[in-house]
Amino acid sequence: MKRHTICRLCSSCCPVEVEIEDGRLVSAARKSFLPREKQLICPKLKAAAEITYSPHRLKTPLIRDDRGNFREASWEEALDRVADGFLHCKKTYGARSVCWLRGMAADWGAPWDYANRLMNAFGSPNTIGNGSVCHVGREMAHTLTYGAMTIPQVRKARCILVWGKNDRDTSPNIAEGIIWAKENGAKLIVVDPVKTWLAGQADLWLPIKPAHDGLLAMAMLHEIITTRRYDEKFVQEWTVGFEALKKVAEKFPIEKVAPEVWLQPDQIRRAVELYTAHKPACIVDGNGLDMQITAFDATRAVCLLRALTGNLDREGGDFIPQPVPLRNIQLKERLPQGVEPITRDYPLFNTFHDTWGRQVQSCVIDALLDEKPYPIKMLVVQSGNPLVTLMDAGRVEKAFKKLEFLVTIDPFQNRTGRMAHVVLPASLCFEKTQLNRAHIRNNPLMIQQQVIEPVGESRPDWWIVFELARRL
Ligand code: SF4
């Protein structure tokens, strides 16, 4: 039997067709506009059955006993134990001493709302996502420049500029569109320090010095302005601050910037020629722009390329998605007045968007070790492994040892889970129905349909949150 759903083994949210036999997932295939022989293989999806039925899946809740060993437990006992931890901390140290960390594997959208709703109703402002080391800085730059993160229209573009992203390995659905467009005459430019598979297909590969993307974008802006390759009509009708930008860009002539970014001046000139001569053009930007101190400014400079060349919100360019109105269910109004989150020193991340909330997870380590701005006593980690993903694992481990209570929610046991007092087994994407939404404008919205029963006693994250809420 074939069933249709959304794969959420990563954040690309590809529509997939799943083959089910006797209630078991046997294979899954991405839906693609290309004939089968031209489709790109997603190794994670190819391994969907192997991952789903892995012997390493957590199948029951685990509770650490007095001797430090894990024993299997019922959901009743495990959830009661976690709820007791919440209530004990609230009574002894105040609700704010409980913190909820959420990783990428927990899906965007409703699952994020539910954890926030639970914590806000409980009285703690400390529900924290991992956005500061992922795409949120980049999303802020898009949003503060023209309202929302753009969606590149690769299949209709005549030139595609891929900046810090290797879609063959990370988003094969987008890579297929890029390669299809290229085979149909579009030009491809790739900015990446590494010669990725996509860079190998490009008309022009710019092997930039890592973390110097903003400089390159400014040099391109300078060249576009001085050679008058910008879209004058678009700039006049739709932009503000062009004269100010011209002034700033004067500081970044190609000859000066090229050696600083490890490129030849002619390589940058060629990129400008290709990007401005072949319209419409789109830019596919990726995490390569995020993982640096200047992520916000570098991304803004890249965003300005779209606007200056009039490729913004036009077919084949970079489309600005319309907002999908959704009710905010996070119950922020229930938080006690004046309680600051431990991320208080990062107000932009805290307030960027009403439902996105706080995003700087490293604050929990500081709060644990230095007890500033106040101590954290209990931590719930939902679909993440901060002991591995936060910087300085030794420091993170030292911090986690100070916790009175650590709970993890995950389909697999991981290093963080091995330190936990209670481990709750979460279902994988094929085992749960939920609503995913993307970006600040909730567009696109995607329904992920359950196609198989949860493996073992695992349960969807949302079910776990609801059951905790019921107890609290
Ligand atoms: S890229 Fe692969 S793992 Fe990610 S959502 Fe698509 S099919 Fe799933």
PDB file of N, CA, C and O and ligand atoms in Angstrom, residues 7 9-10 12-14 30 42 44-45 170 172, ligand 1:
ATOM      1  N   CYS A   7       8.222  14.038   4.517  1.00  0.00           N
ATOM      2  CA  CYS A   7       9.379  13.528   5.255  1.00  0.00           C
ATOM      3  C   CYS A   7       9.884  14.651   6.151  1.00  0.00           C
ATOM      4  O   CYS A   7      10.013  15.794   5.719  1.00  0.00           O
ATOM      5  N   LEU A   9      12.689  13.914   8.186  1.00  0.00           N
ATOM      6  CA  LEU A   9      13.978  13.457   8.710  1.00  0.00           C
ATOM      7  C   LEU A   9      14.983  14.604   8.687  1.00  0.00           C
ATOM      8  O   LEU A   9      16.032  14.541   9.307  1.00  0.00           O
ATOM      9  N   CYS A  10      14.678  15.640   7.894  1.00  0.00           N
ATOM     10  CA  CYS A  10      15.423  16.897   8.024  1.00  0.00           C
ATOM     11  C   CYS A  10      14.442  18.018   7.726  1.00  0.00           C
ATOM     12  O   CYS A  10      13.261  17.778   7.481  1.00  0.00           O
ATOM     13  N   SER A  12      13.954  19.898   5.209  1.00  0.00           N
ATOM     14  CA  SER A  12      13.528  20.196   3.839  1.00  0.00           C
ATOM     15  C   SER A  12      12.053  19.894   3.608  1.00  0.00           C
ATOM     16  O   SER A  12      11.446  20.392   2.667  1.00  0.00           O
ATOM     17  N   CYS A  13      11.470  19.051   4.463  1.00  0.00           N
ATOM     18  CA  CYS A  13      10.031  18.748   4.387  1.00  0.00           C
ATOM     19  C   CYS A  13       9.601  18.287   2.993  1.00  0.00           C
ATOM     20  O   CYS A  13       8.638  18.815   2.417  1.00  0.00           O
ATOM     21  N   CYS A  14      10.297  17.319   2.424  1.00  0.00           N
ATOM     22  CA  CYS A  14       9.960  16.858   1.069  1.00  0.00           C
ATOM     23  C   CYS A  14       8.664  16.045   1.080  1.00  0.00           C
ATOM     24  O   CYS A  14       8.486  15.174   1.936  1.00  0.00           O
ATOM     25  N   ARG A  30      10.974  10.176  -2.635  1.00  0.00           N
ATOM     26  CA  ARG A  30      10.641  11.591  -2.743  1.00  0.00           C
ATOM     27  C   ARG A  30       9.825  11.834  -4.006  1.00  0.00           C
ATOM     28  O   ARG A  30      10.090  11.237  -5.044  1.00  0.00           O
ATOM     29  N   CYS A  42      18.138  10.888  -1.952  1.00  0.00           N
ATOM     30  CA  CYS A  42      18.379  11.394  -0.599  1.00  0.00           C
ATOM     31  C   CYS A  42      18.794  10.199   0.259  1.00  0.00           C
ATOM     32  O   CYS A  42      17.986   9.289   0.485  1.00  0.00           O
ATOM     33  N   LYS A  44      19.228   9.858   3.383  1.00  0.00           N
ATOM     34  CA  LYS A  44      18.469   9.678   4.633  1.00  0.00           C
ATOM     35  C   LYS A  44      17.126   9.010   4.338  1.00  0.00           C
ATOM     36  O   LYS A  44      16.703   8.097   5.040  1.00  0.00           O
ATOM     37  N   LEU A  45      16.474   9.467   3.279  1.00  0.00           N
ATOM     38  CA  LEU A  45      15.172   8.880   2.961  1.00  0.00           C
ATOM     39  C   LEU A  45      15.332   7.435   2.506  1.00  0.00           C
ATOM     40  O   LEU A  45      14.521   6.572   2.822  1.00  0.00           O
ATOM     41  N   THR A 170      21.772  18.390   0.880  1.00  0.00           N
ATOM     42  CA  THR A 170      20.903  18.869   1.958  1.00  0.00           C
ATOM     43  C   THR A 170      19.452  19.085   1.536  1.00  0.00           C
ATOM     44  O   THR A 170      18.559  18.925   2.350  1.00  0.00           O
ATOM     45  N   PRO A 172      17.711  17.887  -1.831  1.00  0.00           N
ATOM     46  CA  PRO A 172      17.740  17.391  -3.213  1.00  0.00           C
ATOM     47  C   PRO A 172      16.596  17.919  -4.065  1.00  0.00           C
ATOM     48  O   PRO A 172      16.742  18.055  -5.282  1.00  0.00           O
TER      49      PRO A 172
HETATM   50  S1  SF4 B   1      16.011  16.011   2.072  1.00  0.00           S
HETATM   51 FE1  SF4 B   1      15.756  13.818   2.457  1.00  0.00          FE
HETATM   52  S2  SF4 B   1      15.689  13.619   4.696  1.00  0.00           S
HETATM   53 FE2  SF4 B   1      15.324  15.771   4.206  1.00  0.00          FE
HETATM   54  S3  SF4 B   1      13.088  15.958   4.148  1.00  0.00           S
HETATM   55 FE3  SF4 B   1      13.808  15.584   2.031  1.00  0.00          FE
HETATM   56  S4  SF4 B   1      13.667  13.373   1.780  1.00  0.00           S
HETATM   57 FE4  SF4 B   1      13.592  13.774   3.977  1.00  0.00          FE
END
